[in-house]
Tab-separated table of C-alpha atoms in Angstrom:
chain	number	residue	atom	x	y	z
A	1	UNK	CA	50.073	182.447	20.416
A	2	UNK	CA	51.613	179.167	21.485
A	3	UNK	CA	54.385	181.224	22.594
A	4	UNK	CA	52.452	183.358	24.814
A	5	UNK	CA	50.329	180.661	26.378
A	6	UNK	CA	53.692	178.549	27.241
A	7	UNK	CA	55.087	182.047	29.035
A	8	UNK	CA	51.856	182.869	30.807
A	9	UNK	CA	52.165	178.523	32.228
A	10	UNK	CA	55.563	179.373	33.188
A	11	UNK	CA	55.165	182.591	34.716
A	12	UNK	CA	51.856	181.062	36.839
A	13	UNK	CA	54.596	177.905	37.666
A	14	UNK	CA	56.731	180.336	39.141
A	15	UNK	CA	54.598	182.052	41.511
A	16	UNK	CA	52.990	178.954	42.576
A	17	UNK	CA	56.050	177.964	43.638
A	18	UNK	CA	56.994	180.959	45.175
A	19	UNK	CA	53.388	180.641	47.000
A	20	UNK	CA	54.659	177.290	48.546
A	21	UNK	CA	57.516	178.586	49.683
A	22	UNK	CA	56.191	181.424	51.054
A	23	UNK	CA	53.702	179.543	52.746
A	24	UNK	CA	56.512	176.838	53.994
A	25	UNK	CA	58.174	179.618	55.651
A	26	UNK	CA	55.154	180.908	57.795
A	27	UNK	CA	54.612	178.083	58.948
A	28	UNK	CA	57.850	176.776	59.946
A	29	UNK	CA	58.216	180.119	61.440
A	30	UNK	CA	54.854	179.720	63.465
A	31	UNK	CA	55.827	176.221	64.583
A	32	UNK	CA	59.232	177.407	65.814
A	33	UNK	CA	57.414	180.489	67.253
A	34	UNK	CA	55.002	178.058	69.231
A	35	UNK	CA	57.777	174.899	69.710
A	36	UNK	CA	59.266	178.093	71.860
A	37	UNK	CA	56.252	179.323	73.788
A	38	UNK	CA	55.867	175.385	74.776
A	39	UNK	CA	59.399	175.125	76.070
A	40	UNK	CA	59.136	178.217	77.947
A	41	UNK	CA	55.603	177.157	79.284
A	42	UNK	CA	56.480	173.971	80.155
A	43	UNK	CA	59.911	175.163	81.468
A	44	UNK	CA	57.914	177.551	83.950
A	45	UNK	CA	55.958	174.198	85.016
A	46	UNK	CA	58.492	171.542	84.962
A	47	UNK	CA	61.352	173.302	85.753
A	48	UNK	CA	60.339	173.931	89.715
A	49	UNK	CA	58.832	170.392	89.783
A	50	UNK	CA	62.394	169.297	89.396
A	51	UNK	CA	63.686	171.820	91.714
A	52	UNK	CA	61.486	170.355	93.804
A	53	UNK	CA	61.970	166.800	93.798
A	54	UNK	CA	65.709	167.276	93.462
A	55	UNK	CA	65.180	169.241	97.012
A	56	UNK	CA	62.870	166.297	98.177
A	57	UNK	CA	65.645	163.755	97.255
A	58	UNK	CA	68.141	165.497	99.033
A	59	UNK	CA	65.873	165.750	102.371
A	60	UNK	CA	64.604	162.595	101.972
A	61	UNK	CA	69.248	161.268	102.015
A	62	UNK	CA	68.833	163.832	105.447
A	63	UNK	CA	65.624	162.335	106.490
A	64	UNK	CA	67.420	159.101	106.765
A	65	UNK	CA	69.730	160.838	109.339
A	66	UNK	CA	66.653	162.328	111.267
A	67	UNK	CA	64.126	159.660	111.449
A	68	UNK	CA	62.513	161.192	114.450
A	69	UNK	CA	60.768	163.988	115.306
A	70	UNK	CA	59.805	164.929	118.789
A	71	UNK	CA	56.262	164.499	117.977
A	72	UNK	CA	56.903	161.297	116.652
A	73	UNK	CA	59.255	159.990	119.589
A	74	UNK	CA	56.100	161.180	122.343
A	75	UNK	CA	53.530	159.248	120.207
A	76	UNK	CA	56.141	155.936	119.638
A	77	UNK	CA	56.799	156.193	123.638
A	78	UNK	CA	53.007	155.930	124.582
A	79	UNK	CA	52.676	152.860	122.052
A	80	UNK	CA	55.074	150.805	123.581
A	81	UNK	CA	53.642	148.784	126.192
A	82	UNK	CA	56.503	148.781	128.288
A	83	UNK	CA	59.770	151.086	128.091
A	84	UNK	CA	63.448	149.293	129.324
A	85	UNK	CA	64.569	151.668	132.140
A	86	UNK	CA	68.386	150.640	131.335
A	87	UNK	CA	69.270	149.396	127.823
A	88	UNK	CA	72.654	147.763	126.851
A	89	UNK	CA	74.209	148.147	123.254
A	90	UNK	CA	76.331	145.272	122.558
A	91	UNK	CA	78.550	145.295	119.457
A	92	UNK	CA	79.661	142.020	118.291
A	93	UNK	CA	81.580	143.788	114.842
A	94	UNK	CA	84.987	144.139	114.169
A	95	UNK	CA	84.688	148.139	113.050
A	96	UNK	CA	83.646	150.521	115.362
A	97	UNK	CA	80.893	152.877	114.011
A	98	UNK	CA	80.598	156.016	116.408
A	99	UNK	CA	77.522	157.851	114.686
A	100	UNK	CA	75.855	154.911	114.546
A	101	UNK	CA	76.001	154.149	118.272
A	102	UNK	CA	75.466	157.887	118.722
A	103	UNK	CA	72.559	157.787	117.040
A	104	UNK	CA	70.962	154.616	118.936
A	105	UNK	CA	71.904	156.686	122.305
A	106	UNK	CA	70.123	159.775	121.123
A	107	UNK	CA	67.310	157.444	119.859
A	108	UNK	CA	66.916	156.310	123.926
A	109	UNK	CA	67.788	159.724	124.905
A	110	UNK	CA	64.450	160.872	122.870
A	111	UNK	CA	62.052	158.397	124.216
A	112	UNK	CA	63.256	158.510	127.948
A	113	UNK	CA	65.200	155.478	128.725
A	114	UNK	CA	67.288	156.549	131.712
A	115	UNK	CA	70.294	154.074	131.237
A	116	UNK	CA	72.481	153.522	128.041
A	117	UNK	CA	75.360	150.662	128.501
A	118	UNK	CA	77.965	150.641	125.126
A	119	UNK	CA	80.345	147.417	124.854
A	120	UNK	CA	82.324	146.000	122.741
A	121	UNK	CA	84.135	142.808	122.900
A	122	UNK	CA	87.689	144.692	122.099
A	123	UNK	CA	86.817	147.931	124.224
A	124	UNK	CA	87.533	150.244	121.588
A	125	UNK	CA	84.355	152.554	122.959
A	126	UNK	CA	85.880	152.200	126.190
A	127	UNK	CA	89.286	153.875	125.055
A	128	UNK	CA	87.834	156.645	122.981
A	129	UNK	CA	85.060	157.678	125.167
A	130	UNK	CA	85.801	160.742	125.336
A	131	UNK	CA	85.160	160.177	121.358
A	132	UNK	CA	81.923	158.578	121.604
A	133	UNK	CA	80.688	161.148	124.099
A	134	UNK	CA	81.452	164.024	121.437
A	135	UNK	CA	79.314	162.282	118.646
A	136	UNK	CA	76.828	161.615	121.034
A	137	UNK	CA	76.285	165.708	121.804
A	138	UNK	CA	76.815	166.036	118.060
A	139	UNK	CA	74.225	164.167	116.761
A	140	UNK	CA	71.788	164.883	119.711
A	141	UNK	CA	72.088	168.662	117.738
A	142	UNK	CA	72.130	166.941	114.274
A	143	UNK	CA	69.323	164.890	114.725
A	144	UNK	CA	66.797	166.269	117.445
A	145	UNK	CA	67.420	169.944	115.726
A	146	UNK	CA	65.564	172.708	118.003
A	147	UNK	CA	64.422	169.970	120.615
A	148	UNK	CA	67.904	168.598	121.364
A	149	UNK	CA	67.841	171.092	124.054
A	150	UNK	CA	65.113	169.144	125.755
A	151	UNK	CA	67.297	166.072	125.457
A	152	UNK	CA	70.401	165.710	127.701
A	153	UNK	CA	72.806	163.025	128.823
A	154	UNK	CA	74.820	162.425	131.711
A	155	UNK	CA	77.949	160.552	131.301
A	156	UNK	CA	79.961	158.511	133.354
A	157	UNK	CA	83.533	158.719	133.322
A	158	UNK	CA	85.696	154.924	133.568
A	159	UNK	CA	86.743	153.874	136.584
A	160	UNK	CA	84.678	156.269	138.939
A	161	UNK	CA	81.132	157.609	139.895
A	162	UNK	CA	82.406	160.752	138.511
A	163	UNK	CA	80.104	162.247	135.956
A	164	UNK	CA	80.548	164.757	133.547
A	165	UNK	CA	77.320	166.327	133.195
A	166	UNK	CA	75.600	167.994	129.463
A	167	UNK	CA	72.459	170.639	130.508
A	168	UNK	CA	70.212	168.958	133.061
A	169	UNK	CA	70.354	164.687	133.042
A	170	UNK	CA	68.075	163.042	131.788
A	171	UNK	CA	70.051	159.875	130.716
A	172	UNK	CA	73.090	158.450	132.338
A	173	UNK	CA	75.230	156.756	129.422
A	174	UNK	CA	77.864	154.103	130.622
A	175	UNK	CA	80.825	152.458	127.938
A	176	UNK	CA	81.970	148.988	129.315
A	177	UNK	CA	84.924	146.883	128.139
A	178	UNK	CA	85.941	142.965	128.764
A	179	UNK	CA	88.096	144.304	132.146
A	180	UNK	CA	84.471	145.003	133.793
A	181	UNK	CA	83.004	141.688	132.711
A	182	UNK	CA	84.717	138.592	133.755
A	183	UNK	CA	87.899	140.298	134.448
A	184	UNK	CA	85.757	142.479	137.047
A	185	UNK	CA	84.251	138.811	138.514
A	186	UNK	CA	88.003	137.594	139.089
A	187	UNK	CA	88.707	141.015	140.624
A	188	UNK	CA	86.400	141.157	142.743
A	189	UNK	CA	86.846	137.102	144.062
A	190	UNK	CA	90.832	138.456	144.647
A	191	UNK	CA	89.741	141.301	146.559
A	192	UNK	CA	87.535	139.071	148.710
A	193	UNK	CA	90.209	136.053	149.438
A	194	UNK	CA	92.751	138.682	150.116
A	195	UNK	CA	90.540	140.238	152.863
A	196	UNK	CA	90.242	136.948	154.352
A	197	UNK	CA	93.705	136.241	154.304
A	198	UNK	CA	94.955	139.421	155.898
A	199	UNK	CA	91.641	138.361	158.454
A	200	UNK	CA	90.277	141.604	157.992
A	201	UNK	CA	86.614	139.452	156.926
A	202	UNK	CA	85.653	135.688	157.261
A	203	UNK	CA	84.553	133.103	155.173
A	204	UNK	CA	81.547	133.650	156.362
A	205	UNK	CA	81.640	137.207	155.427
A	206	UNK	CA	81.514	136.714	151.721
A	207	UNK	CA	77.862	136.826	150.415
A	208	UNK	CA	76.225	137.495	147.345
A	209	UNK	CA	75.760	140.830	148.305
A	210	UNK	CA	78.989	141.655	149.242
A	211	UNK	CA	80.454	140.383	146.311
A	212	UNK	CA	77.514	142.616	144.686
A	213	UNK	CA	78.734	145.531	146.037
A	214	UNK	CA	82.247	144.947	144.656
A	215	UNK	CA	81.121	144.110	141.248
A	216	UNK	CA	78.472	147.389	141.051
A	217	UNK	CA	80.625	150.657	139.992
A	218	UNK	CA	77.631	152.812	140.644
A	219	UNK	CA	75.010	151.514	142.867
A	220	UNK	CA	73.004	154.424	141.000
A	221	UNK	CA	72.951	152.005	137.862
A	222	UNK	CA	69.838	149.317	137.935
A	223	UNK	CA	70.915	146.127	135.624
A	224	UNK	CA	69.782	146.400	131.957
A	225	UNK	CA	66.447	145.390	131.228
A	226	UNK	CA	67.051	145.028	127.276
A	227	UNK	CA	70.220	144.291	125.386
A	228	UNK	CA	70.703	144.934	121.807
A	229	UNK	CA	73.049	143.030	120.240
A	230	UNK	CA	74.693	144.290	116.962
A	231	UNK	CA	76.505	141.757	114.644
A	232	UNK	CA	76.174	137.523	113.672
A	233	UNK	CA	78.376	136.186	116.833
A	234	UNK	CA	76.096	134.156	118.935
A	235	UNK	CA	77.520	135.532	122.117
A	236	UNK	CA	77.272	138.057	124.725
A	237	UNK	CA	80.979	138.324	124.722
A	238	UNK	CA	81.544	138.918	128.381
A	239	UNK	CA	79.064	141.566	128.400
A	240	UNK	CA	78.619	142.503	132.484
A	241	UNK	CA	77.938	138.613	133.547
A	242	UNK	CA	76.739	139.429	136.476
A	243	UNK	CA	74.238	142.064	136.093
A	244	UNK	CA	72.337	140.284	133.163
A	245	UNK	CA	70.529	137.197	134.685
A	246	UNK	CA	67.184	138.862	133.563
A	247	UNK	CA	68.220	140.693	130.608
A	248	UNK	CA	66.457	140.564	127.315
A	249	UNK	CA	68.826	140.216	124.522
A	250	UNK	CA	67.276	140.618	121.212
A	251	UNK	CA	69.870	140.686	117.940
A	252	UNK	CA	69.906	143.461	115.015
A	253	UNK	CA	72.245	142.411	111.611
A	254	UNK	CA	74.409	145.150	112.352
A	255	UNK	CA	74.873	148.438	114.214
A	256	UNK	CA	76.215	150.215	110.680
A	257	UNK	CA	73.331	152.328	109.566
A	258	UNK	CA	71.236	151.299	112.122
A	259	UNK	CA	67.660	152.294	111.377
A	260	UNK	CA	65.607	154.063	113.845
A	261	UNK	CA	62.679	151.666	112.583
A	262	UNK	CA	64.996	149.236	113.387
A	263	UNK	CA	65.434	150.312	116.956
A	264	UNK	CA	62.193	150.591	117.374
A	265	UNK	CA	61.130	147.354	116.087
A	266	UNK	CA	63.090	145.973	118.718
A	267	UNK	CA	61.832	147.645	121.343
A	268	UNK	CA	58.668	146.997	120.288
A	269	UNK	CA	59.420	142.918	120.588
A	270	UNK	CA	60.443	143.690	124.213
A	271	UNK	CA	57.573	145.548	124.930
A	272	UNK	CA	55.289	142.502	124.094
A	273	UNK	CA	57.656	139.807	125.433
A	274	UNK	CA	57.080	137.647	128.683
A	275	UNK	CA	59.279	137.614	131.299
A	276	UNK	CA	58.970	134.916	134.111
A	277	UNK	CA	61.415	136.004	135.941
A	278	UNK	CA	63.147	132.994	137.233
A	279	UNK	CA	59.481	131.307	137.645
């Protein structure tokens, strides 16, 4: 009877066991049924989230190239309580950036300054004009999009009034060097004692408007109201002497990625600053 009892235990033992098991494998079946459903669930959720934000991040990097908007540049314009009609872009850096100086010209371009001066101390703008003037209509596209068409620029070639025009003008863009700085004052004091020694003028002759009239390659071209200078020299490195006796220089860390917050900043301390004119 013993006997029978202990096989009867052993028997119940055995399907016990095989009850856990059973059991076990349901529900690690279930779990990895539902651990799956979850994934896929929260795949469908997450998974364009990410998309999404990876797309954001990657506008946001292009956003930094197109920090304007038309709508933006109209409402920025009106705020300002006065707009430069001519502003000068002096670069006090050893490397050249050309977007970068684009950019700042399309930035004026968009808010309707008529004038745009570049310089730099070693006239490296000045010899590859024709260089600047490309990345200029390049990022007017790049930047202003579908408006840039509203947006033109008329530029000046070196050396003459001639202009090489881009759709209607809207704003005249100049590059200066060192030879029309001082160079030009020394020029023009030549051209002046010369005249007077071949007596084709007097001493009397020479006024400040005639010498004026020598210095000015464009009458067209009103002296800059604004200058921003780009870099940590203290200087305006022979930027057109003559014209700036009532310019407004205001200094920016550097013109490499130049922000258009930046820009604006600065036009914003013009806009707000007194000028006694002499008084």
């Amino acid at each position: 009877m013993a006997l029978v009892y202990e096989l009867v235990w052993r028997v119940l033992h055995v399907l016990l066991q095989l009850q856990r098991a059973a059991v076990s494998w349901f529900q690690a079946r279930a779990w990895k049924r539902t651990w799956l459903l979850w994934r896929r669930a929260a795949a469908a959720v997450l998974l364009p989230l990410a998309l999404g934000f990876a797309n954001q991040k990657k506008l946001g990097t292009a956003a930094g190239k197109r920090p304007i908007r038309r709508c933006r540049v109209l409402t920025d314009g009106k705020a300002l309580e006065k707009l430069p009609l001519h502003v000068g872009l002096l670069v006090a850096e050893e490397e050249a950036q050309y977007t970068d100086i684009a950019n700042v010209v399309v930035w004026c371009m968009a808010l309707g300054i008529s004038y745009v001066s570049v310089y730099d101390n070693e006239g490296v703008f000045r010899r590859n004009s024709s260089r600047l003037t490309e990345e200029i209509i390049k990022q007017q596209k790049e930047l202003l999009g579908s408006e840039s068409c509203k947006y033109s620029a008329e530029f000046l070639n070196n050396g003459t009034d001639a202009q090489e025009k881009v759709s209607w003008c809207q704003t005249v863009v100049k590059v200066w060097s060192p030879d029309d700085g001082k160079l030009g004052i020394v020029r023009a004091a030549q051209q002046l004692c010369k005249a007077v020694e071949q007596k084709e003028s007097t001493s009397k002759d020479i006024t400040v408007s005639v010498l004026d009239s020598l210095l000015r390659e464009s009458k067209n071209i009103p002296d800059p109201e604004l200058v921003l200078k780009f870099g940590p020299v203290e200087s305006t490195l022979g930027f057109l002497p003559w014209h700036i006796r009532l310019t407004e220089f205001i200094s920016l860390p550097s013109h490499k990625d130049v922000s258009y917050d930046d820009f604006l900043c600065a036009l914003r301390r013009y806009s707000t600053c007194e000028q006694r004119l002499g008084k």
